Structures are given as C-alpha cells and as structure tokens.
C-alpha cells in the first residue's frame, strides 16, 4: 500500500542518489553491515536489470589537522566495516585527480557511486508485480486489528475529520498474514494504528530537512566530493547526476518532530544560499558568485535528535516487540537507498522464519 498518488515521492526520490561504500556506520550496526551488503547487491541488481548507475568514486576531504584526524577515524571505522579499498591521499595527490579541489588530505572511496533512484524503484516494482504483488496507491492504513491468522486491515484515503464518514464509506478491508511497516516518515504513526501493538516499542521520531542547490554550469569534478561529517548529516557535499550535473547538499534543518509527513514543507529556503556557498568554497573556492540555484528538499526520519549520537536502523520483528505478524522499520534514513536490497533480505528472513 502507498498512501500517496504515486510510489517513491518521499524520501526515496528526495536524496542524493548516492551508492555509499559503508564508511560512516558504527561497526557492528545495521547501518554499517546492511550498507556494505546492500552496495554489492545494488550494483549487481542495476547491472542485471538495466538500471542506470555509475561507480564514479568519492573523495572525502579534510582541511587542517582536526579534519584530517576525522578522516583517519573514518578510515579505521571503514576497515572494521569490511571496506578495505580506501586510499589515503595527500592534498597534492587529491588535486592531481580533481584540480579544482582544495584540501590538505583526502580519502578516495573507489566503490562509491550514483544511481537513478526512479529507475531503480520502477525495476523493483516490476519485479514485485511479476511475482504477484499489487501496488495500491491512495491507500493509507487507517487501522489494523490482530486476528488468529494475522491482521484485519482497514485501508482508505487519509482525509480531514469533516469527511470522516465519507472516508469510512470509501474504505475497504483486507486480511494479511504479515504487515511490514516501511512507511518512512509515517512509520511511527502507522505502528500506532496497529491495535494491540505496544506503544513502548515505537521509538520517538525526529525530523530533519535537507536542502539541495544545483549548479547550472558543468562542474569541474568527475567524482563525488564530501567534507567531514557534521551533526545530523554528512555535510554539504557535491554529488553528480548521471548526466554530469552537480548539486550540493543536504544541510540539516531540524523540524517539528510531531508533524505529519503529508504536511511537511518541501520548499527550498533561498536564504540558506550564503551558508551553502561558504560550505562549498571550503573545498571548491572557485565556485562563482550566483552560480547556485534552489533545487529541491528532502526530509529524513531519524531516531536521534540534535547533538545526540547517530541512531541505528530499527528492523523489529516479533522477537523484538512481541507482536506476531509484524515487521516495523524505523529510522531508515541514509544509507537506506544503498542498503535497500539488504534491508529487504533481512525483512524476508524474519517473515520466512515464522
């Protein structure tokens, strides 16, 4: 079920479209293991199904001793995560690869890349439909009741209270042995609509908005350029689309965590442009004034807030929450796109183990 009019209109299409190597996740975490596993699965899936991608590589850059120490820590963390292809570069070696770049040191991640996220979703949907799946749009979960053999689910369009009676008339019900809650920003709300699901097993949601600005001219880079990470994100980085056009972002703007997903503001705040330009010029001082223009925004569903350590993915089956026939996915932010097939494997393992 998809409550929107079309699939993939939320976080799945409002991101950097980067295939991450697996550098940033805490060793032993789901974010780390599923990113590394997912990266290999994703490259193979795209090659087999004709989904456009490019293994363009990434440079993580440092300017000064403090940031170089962060890069060293990232290199150690990546090794613990099973990523053994990173190459330490001096500033001169990095500039030899990307002459417009300014840095004192860099890490080259050759297995990082980019993917056409829309084509990926279309290929995944086609594969699901070929195995008997059916996508129902405008289908919000209104309520779910446990039964002896699974769940009795009420589905319909989410509407205002004034139209409640009409909505109930247009709602329909279905029977499901398993419910997999992959609702992203609405995952906590969907879990709350499952009668009998323990509220204590629903984690608090934090919401962070990320802006992107695009470059009209062709960028003088052939690889992704990432600064050292910042609180709540990976910093304002340069990513490329498959046509070679550059975009920068995302930044981090914390939003009201109680806001419903369908009421979030996706407008780009143009007043953030000066901060973007300043962040980009730390590694690309040649950025011309006025070269950036507003592109789009994404909103991340997070399980940790400002100043808190980054939280891990939550993929909770009955063993975690004690409620039969339910898998809950909470806090699936970056690197969720890279890890998507590995996440699906983990969910399938839970369901088929029953």
CSV table of C-alpha atoms in Angstrom, one decimal:
chain,number,residue,atom,x,y,z
A,1,UNK,CA,0.0,0.0,0.0
A,2,UNK,CA,1.1,3.5,-0.8
A,3,UNK,CA,-0.7,6.5,0.7
A,4,UNK,CA,0.5,8.9,-2.0
A,5,UNK,CA,-0.8,9.1,-5.5
A,6,UNK,CA,2.4,7.6,-6.9
A,7,UNK,CA,5.2,5.5,-5.5
A,8,UNK,CA,8.6,6.9,-4.3
A,9,UNK,CA,7.6,10.5,-4.0
A,10,UNK,CA,9.0,11.0,-0.5
A,11,UNK,CA,12.5,10.2,0.9
A,12,UNK,CA,13.1,7.6,-1.9
A,13,UNK,CA,13.3,10.3,-4.5
A,14,UNK,CA,14.4,13.3,-2.4
A,15,UNK,CA,18.0,12.3,-1.7
A,16,UNK,CA,21.5,12.4,-3.2
A,17,UNK,CA,21.1,9.2,-5.2
A,18,UNK,CA,24.5,8.1,-3.8
A,19,UNK,CA,25.6,4.4,-3.5
A,20,UNK,CA,27.6,4.6,-0.3
A,21,UNK,CA,30.6,2.4,0.4
A,22,UNK,CA,29.9,1.8,4.1
A,23,UNK,CA,32.3,4.2,5.8
A,24,UNK,CA,30.1,6.0,8.3
A,25,UNK,CA,28.1,3.4,10.1
A,26,UNK,CA,29.2,2.4,13.6
A,27,UNK,CA,30.9,-1.0,13.4
A,28,UNK,CA,28.5,-3.8,14.2
A,29,UNK,CA,25.5,-1.7,13.5
A,30,UNK,CA,22.7,-2.4,10.9
A,31,UNK,CA,23.6,0.8,9.1
A,32,UNK,CA,27.2,-0.5,8.6
A,33,UNK,CA,26.5,-4.1,7.7
A,34,UNK,CA,23.4,-3.5,5.5
A,35,UNK,CA,25.2,-0.7,3.7
A,36,UNK,CA,28.2,-2.9,2.8
A,37,UNK,CA,26.0,-5.8,1.8
A,38,UNK,CA,23.5,-3.6,0.0
A,39,UNK,CA,26.2,-1.9,-2.0
A,40,UNK,CA,27.2,-5.2,-3.6
A,41,UNK,CA,23.6,-6.3,-4.1
A,42,UNK,CA,22.6,-2.9,-5.6
A,43,UNK,CA,25.5,-2.8,-8.2
A,44,UNK,CA,24.6,-6.4,-9.3
A,45,UNK,CA,20.9,-5.6,-9.5
A,46,UNK,CA,21.4,-2.5,-11.5
A,47,UNK,CA,23.7,-4.3,-14.0
A,48,UNK,CA,21.3,-7.2,-14.4
A,49,UNK,CA,18.1,-5.1,-14.8
A,50,UNK,CA,19.5,-2.2,-16.8
A,51,UNK,CA,19.1,0.4,-14.1
A,52,UNK,CA,21.5,3.3,-14.9
A,53,UNK,CA,24.3,3.8,-12.4
A,54,UNK,CA,27.9,4.9,-12.3
A,55,UNK,CA,30.8,3.7,-10.0
A,56,UNK,CA,32.3,7.2,-10.1
A,57,UNK,CA,34.1,7.2,-6.7
A,58,UNK,CA,34.1,9.6,-3.9
A,59,UNK,CA,36.7,11.9,-2.3
A,60,UNK,CA,36.2,12.7,1.4
A,61,UNK,CA,38.3,15.8,2.0
A,62,UNK,CA,39.9,17.5,5.0
A,63,UNK,CA,41.2,21.0,5.5
A,64,UNK,CA,43.5,21.1,8.5
A,65,UNK,CA,44.8,18.8,11.3
A,66,UNK,CA,41.4,18.4,13.1
A,67,UNK,CA,39.6,17.3,9.9
A,68,UNK,CA,42.5,15.0,9.0
A,69,UNK,CA,42.1,13.3,12.3
A,70,UNK,CA,38.4,12.8,11.5
A,71,UNK,CA,39.4,11.2,8.2
A,72,UNK,CA,41.8,8.8,9.9
A,73,UNK,CA,39.0,7.8,12.2
A,74,UNK,CA,36.7,7.2,9.3
A,75,UNK,CA,39.4,5.0,7.6
A,76,UNK,CA,39.7,2.9,10.7
A,77,UNK,CA,35.9,2.6,11.0
A,78,UNK,CA,35.5,1.7,7.4
A,79,UNK,CA,38.1,-1.1,7.8
A,80,UNK,CA,36.1,-2.5,10.7
A,81,UNK,CA,33.0,-2.4,8.5
A,82,UNK,CA,34.7,-4.5,5.8
A,83,UNK,CA,35.6,-1.6,3.5
A,84,UNK,CA,39.2,-2.2,2.6
A,85,UNK,CA,39.6,-0.2,-0.7
A,86,UNK,CA,40.0,3.3,0.8
A,87,UNK,CA,43.2,5.2,-0.3
A,88,UNK,CA,44.7,7.9,1.7
A,89,UNK,CA,45.8,10.9,-0.4
A,90,UNK,CA,47.8,14.0,0.3
A,91,UNK,CA,46.4,17.3,-0.8
A,92,UNK,CA,48.6,17.3,-3.8
A,93,UNK,CA,47.5,13.8,-4.8
A,94,UNK,CA,43.9,14.7,-4.4
A,95,UNK,CA,44.3,17.9,-6.5
A,96,UNK,CA,46.1,15.8,-9.2
A,97,UNK,CA,42.8,13.8,-9.5
A,98,UNK,CA,40.5,16.9,-9.1
A,99,UNK,CA,42.4,20.1,-10.0
A,100,UNK,CA,39.6,22.4,-8.8
A,101,UNK,CA,39.7,20.9,-5.3
A,102,UNK,CA,41.3,22.5,-2.3
A,103,UNK,CA,42.2,20.2,0.7
A,104,UNK,CA,45.1,19.2,2.9
A,105,UNK,CA,44.3,15.5,2.6
A,106,UNK,CA,41.6,13.2,1.3
A,107,UNK,CA,40.3,9.6,1.3
A,108,UNK,CA,39.4,8.1,-2.0
A,109,UNK,CA,36.5,5.7,-1.9
A,110,UNK,CA,36.5,3.9,-5.3
A,111,UNK,CA,33.4,1.8,-4.7
A,112,UNK,CA,31.1,4.8,-4.1
A,113,UNK,CA,28.8,5.7,-6.9
A,114,UNK,CA,25.4,7.1,-8.0
A,115,UNK,CA,22.2,5.5,-9.2
A,116,UNK,CA,19.0,6.5,-10.9
A,117,UNK,CA,16.7,6.1,-8.0
A,118,UNK,CA,13.5,6.4,-10.0
A,119,UNK,CA,14.6,3.7,-12.5
A,120,UNK,CA,15.6,1.6,-9.5
A,121,UNK,CA,12.1,1.9,-7.9
A,122,UNK,CA,10.5,1.1,-11.2
A,123,UNK,CA,12.6,-2.1,-11.6
A,124,UNK,CA,11.8,-3.2,-8.1
A,125,UNK,CA,8.1,-2.6,-8.6
A,126,UNK,CA,8.2,-4.6,-11.9
A,127,UNK,CA,10.0,-7.5,-10.1
A,128,UNK,CA,7.4,-7.5,-7.3
A,129,UNK,CA,4.5,-7.4,-9.7
A,130,UNK,CA,5.9,-10.3,-11.7
A,131,UNK,CA,5.8,-12.3,-8.5
A,132,UNK,CA,2.1,-11.4,-7.8
A,133,UNK,CA,2.4,-8.2,-5.8
A,134,UNK,CA,-0.1,-5.4,-6.3
A,135,UNK,CA,0.6,-1.7,-5.6
A,136,UNK,CA,-2.4,0.2,-4.3
A,137,UNK,CA,-1.9,4.0,-4.2
A,138,UNK,CA,-4.0,6.4,-2.2
A,139,UNK,CA,-4.1,3.5,0.3
A,140,UNK,CA,-3.3,4.7,3.8
A,141,UNK,CA,-3.5,2.3,6.7
A,142,UNK,CA,-6.3,3.5,8.9
A,143,UNK,CA,-6.4,0.7,11.4
A,144,UNK,CA,-5.2,-2.8,11.9
A,145,UNK,CA,-6.7,-5.4,14.2
A,146,UNK,CA,-4.9,-8.7,15.1
A,147,UNK,CA,-6.7,-11.9,14.3
A,148,UNK,CA,-5.9,-15.6,14.9
A,149,UNK,CA,-4.1,-15.8,11.5
A,150,UNK,CA,-2.7,-12.4,11.0
A,151,UNK,CA,-4.2,-8.9,10.7
A,152,UNK,CA,-7.5,-7.4,9.7
A,153,UNK,CA,-6.5,-4.2,7.9
A,154,UNK,CA,-8.7,-1.1,7.1
A,155,UNK,CA,-7.3,0.9,4.2
A,156,UNK,CA,-8.6,4.1,2.7
A,157,UNK,CA,-7.7,7.7,1.9
A,158,UNK,CA,-6.4,9.8,4.8
A,159,UNK,CA,-8.9,12.8,5.0
A,160,UNK,CA,-9.9,15.5,7.3
A,161,UNK,CA,-12.3,14.9,10.2
A,162,UNK,CA,-15.1,16.7,8.3
A,163,UNK,CA,-15.0,14.0,5.7
A,164,UNK,CA,-14.6,11.1,8.2
A,165,UNK,CA,-18.0,9.4,7.5
A,166,UNK,CA,-17.4,9.6,3.7
A,167,UNK,CA,-13.9,8.2,4.1
A,168,UNK,CA,-15.2,5.3,6.1
A,169,UNK,CA,-17.7,4.6,3.3
A,170,UNK,CA,-14.9,4.5,0.8
A,171,UNK,CA,-12.5,2.4,2.9
A,172,UNK,CA,-12.0,-1.3,2.3
A,173,UNK,CA,-10.6,-4.1,4.4
A,174,UNK,CA,-8.2,-6.9,3.7
A,175,UNK,CA,-6.7,-9.8,5.6
A,176,UNK,CA,-2.9,-10.1,5.9
A,177,UNK,CA,-0.8,-12.8,7.5
A,178,UNK,CA,2.1,-10.3,7.9
A,179,UNK,CA,2.3,-6.5,8.0
A,180,UNK,CA,5.6,-4.9,7.0
A,181,UNK,CA,5.7,-1.2,8.0
A,182,UNK,CA,8.0,0.6,5.7
A,183,UNK,CA,6.2,4.0,5.9
A,184,UNK,CA,9.3,6.1,6.3
A,185,UNK,CA,8.3,9.4,7.9
A,186,UNK,CA,4.9,7.9,8.9
A,187,UNK,CA,6.3,4.7,10.3
A,188,UNK,CA,5.6,5.7,13.9
A,189,UNK,CA,2.0,6.8,13.0
A,190,UNK,CA,1.4,3.5,11.1
A,191,UNK,CA,2.7,1.5,14.1
A,192,UNK,CA,0.3,3.4,16.3
A,193,UNK,CA,-2.6,2.5,14.1
A,194,UNK,CA,-2.0,-1.2,14.8
A,195,UNK,CA,-4.4,-2.2,17.7
A,196,UNK,CA,-2.5,-4.0,20.4
A,197,UNK,CA,1.0,-3.1,19.3
A,198,UNK,CA,2.9,-2.0,22.4
A,199,UNK,CA,3.4,1.8,22.4
A,200,UNK,CA,6.7,1.3,24.3
A,201,UNK,CA,8.1,-0.5,21.2
A,202,UNK,CA,7.5,2.7,19.0
A,203,UNK,CA,10.6,4.9,19.2
A,204,UNK,CA,10.5,8.7,19.2
A,205,UNK,CA,10.8,10.2,15.7
A,206,UNK,CA,13.0,13.2,14.9
A,207,UNK,CA,12.7,15.0,11.6
A,208,UNK,CA,15.5,16.8,9.7
A,209,UNK,CA,15.0,18.7,6.5
A,210,UNK,CA,17.9,18.9,4.0
A,211,UNK,CA,18.1,21.5,1.2
A,212,UNK,CA,19.8,21.0,-2.2
A,213,UNK,CA,21.1,23.6,-4.5
A,214,UNK,CA,22.2,22.9,-8.1
A,215,UNK,CA,24.9,24.2,-10.4
A,216,UNK,CA,23.7,25.4,-13.8
A,217,UNK,CA,27.2,25.1,-15.4
A,218,UNK,CA,29.1,21.8,-15.7
A,219,UNK,CA,31.1,21.1,-12.6
A,220,UNK,CA,34.9,20.7,-12.8
A,221,UNK,CA,34.7,17.4,-10.9
A,222,UNK,CA,34.3,13.7,-12.0
A,223,UNK,CA,33.9,12.3,-8.5
A,224,UNK,CA,31.7,13.0,-5.6
A,225,UNK,CA,33.2,15.4,-3.1
A,226,UNK,CA,32.3,15.1,0.6
A,227,UNK,CA,33.5,17.2,3.5
A,228,UNK,CA,34.0,15.8,7.0
A,229,UNK,CA,30.6,14.9,8.6
A,230,UNK,CA,28.5,17.4,10.7
A,231,UNK,CA,25.9,17.0,13.4
A,232,UNK,CA,22.9,15.1,11.9
A,233,UNK,CA,24.3,14.6,8.5
A,234,UNK,CA,27.3,14.2,6.2
A,235,UNK,CA,27.9,17.8,5.4
A,236,UNK,CA,27.1,19.9,2.3
A,237,UNK,CA,28.6,17.6,-0.3
A,238,UNK,CA,28.9,17.7,-4.1
A,239,UNK,CA,27.1,14.9,-5.9
A,240,UNK,CA,26.7,14.4,-9.6
A,241,UNK,CA,23.7,13.0,-11.6
A,242,UNK,CA,24.2,10.6,-14.4
A,243,UNK,CA,24.4,13.5,-16.9
A,244,UNK,CA,27.3,15.0,-15.0
A,245,UNK,CA,25.4,17.9,-13.5
A,246,UNK,CA,26.3,18.9,-9.9
A,247,UNK,CA,24.1,19.5,-6.9
A,248,UNK,CA,25.1,20.4,-3.4
A,249,UNK,CA,23.5,19.3,-0.1
A,250,UNK,CA,21.9,18.4,2.0
A,251,UNK,CA,22.3,20.7,5.0
A,252,UNK,CA,20.4,20.0,8.3
A,253,UNK,CA,17.4,21.9,9.5
A,254,UNK,CA,15.6,20.3,12.4
A,255,UNK,CA,11.8,20.4,12.1
A,256,UNK,CA,8.8,19.8,14.5
A,257,UNK,CA,9.0,16.0,15.2
A,258,UNK,CA,5.2,15.8,15.6
A,259,UNK,CA,4.5,17.0,12.1
A,260,UNK,CA,2.6,14.6,9.8
A,261,UNK,CA,4.5,13.5,6.7
A,262,UNK,CA,1.8,14.9,4.3
A,263,UNK,CA,2.0,18.3,6.0
A,264,UNK,CA,5.8,18.9,5.8
A,265,UNK,CA,7.1,21.9,3.9
A,266,UNK,CA,9.3,20.9,0.9
A,267,UNK,CA,10.0,24.4,-0.3
A,268,UNK,CA,13.7,25.4,-0.7
A,269,UNK,CA,14.6,28.2,1.7
A,270,UNK,CA,16.7,30.5,-0.6
A,271,UNK,CA,18.0,32.4,2.4
A,272,UNK,CA,20.2,29.4,3.2
A,273,UNK,CA,22.2,30.0,0.0
A,274,UNK,CA,25.0,32.1,1.6
A,275,UNK,CA,25.7,29.3,4.1
A,276,UNK,CA,25.8,26.8,1.2
A,277,UNK,CA,28.3,28.9,-0.8
A,278,UNK,CA,30.5,29.3,2.2
A,279,UNK,CA,30.5,25.5,2.9
A,280,UNK,CA,31.2,24.6,-0.7
A,281,UNK,CA,34.0,27.2,-1.0
A,282,UNK,CA,35.9,25.4,1.8
A,283,UNK,CA,36.8,22.7,-0.7
A,284,UNK,CA,35.9,24.5,-4.0
A,285,UNK,CA,37.0,28.1,-3.7
A,286,UNK,CA,36.4,28.6,-7.5
A,287,UNK,CA,32.6,28.5,-7.1
A,288,UNK,CA,31.4,31.7,-8.8
A,289,UNK,CA,29.0,34.1,-7.1
A,290,UNK,CA,25.4,33.4,-8.0
A,291,UNK,CA,26.2,30.0,-9.6
A,292,UNK,CA,23.9,28.0,-7.4
A,293,UNK,CA,20.1,27.9,-7.6
A,294,UNK,CA,17.5,26.2,-5.4
A,295,UNK,CA,16.8,22.6,-6.5
A,296,UNK,CA,14.8,20.5,-4.0
A,297,UNK,CA,14.4,19.4,-0.4
A,298,UNK,CA,14.3,16.0,1.3
A,299,UNK,CA,13.2,15.2,4.8
A,300,UNK,CA,14.8,12.5,6.9
A,301,UNK,CA,13.1,10.4,9.6
A,302,UNK,CA,15.6,10.0,12.3
A,303,UNK,CA,15.8,8.2,15.7
A,304,UNK,CA,18.3,10.7,17.2
A,305,UNK,CA,18.0,14.4,17.6
A,306,UNK,CA,20.3,17.5,17.7
A,307,UNK,CA,23.5,16.8,19.4
A,308,UNK,CA,22.8,13.1,20.0
A,309,UNK,CA,24.8,10.2,18.7
A,310,UNK,CA,23.5,8.9,15.4
A,311,UNK,CA,20.9,6.1,16.0
A,312,UNK,CA,20.9,2.8,14.1
A,313,UNK,CA,18.2,1.4,11.8
A,314,UNK,CA,15.4,-0.4,13.6
A,315,UNK,CA,14.1,-3.5,11.8
A,316,UNK,CA,12.0,-5.0,14.5
A,317,UNK,CA,10.2,-8.4,14.2
A,318,UNK,CA,8.2,-10.3,16.7
A,319,UNK,CA,11.3,-11.3,18.7
A,320,UNK,CA,11.9,-7.6,19.4
A,321,UNK,CA,8.4,-6.4,20.2
A,322,UNK,CA,6.4,-9.5,20.9
A,323,UNK,CA,3.6,-8.8,18.4
A,324,UNK,CA,3.0,-11.6,15.9
A,325,UNK,CA,2.9,-11.0,12.2
A,326,UNK,CA,4.6,-7.5,12.2
A,327,UNK,CA,7.9,-6.1,11.0
A,328,UNK,CA,8.5,-2.5,11.9
A,329,UNK,CA,11.1,-0.4,10.1
A,330,UNK,CA,12.0,2.8,12.0
A,331,UNK,CA,14.6,5.4,11.2
A,332,UNK,CA,15.5,4.2,7.7
A,333,UNK,CA,17.5,7.3,6.6
A,334,UNK,CA,20.9,7.3,4.8
A,335,UNK,CA,22.3,4.9,3.8
A,336,UNK,CA,18.8,3.4,3.3
A,337,UNK,CA,18.9,3.7,-0.5
A,338,UNK,CA,22.2,1.8,-0.7
A,339,UNK,CA,21.0,-0.7,1.8
A,340,UNK,CA,17.5,-1.3,0.4
A,341,UNK,CA,18.1,-4.8,-1.0
A,342,UNK,CA,19.9,-5.9,2.1
A,343,UNK,CA,17.1,-4.5,4.2
A,344,UNK,CA,14.6,-6.5,2.1
A,345,UNK,CA,16.7,-9.6,2.8
A,346,UNK,CA,16.6,-9.0,6.5
A,347,UNK,CA,12.8,-8.5,6.4
A,348,UNK,CA,12.3,-11.6,4.3
A,349,UNK,CA,14.4,-13.6,6.8
A,350,UNK,CA,12.1,-12.5,9.6
A,351,UNK,CA,8.9,-13.3,7.7
A,352,UNK,CA,10.1,-16.7,6.3
A,353,UNK,CA,11.4,-17.8,9.7
A,354,UNK,CA,7.8,-17.9,11.0
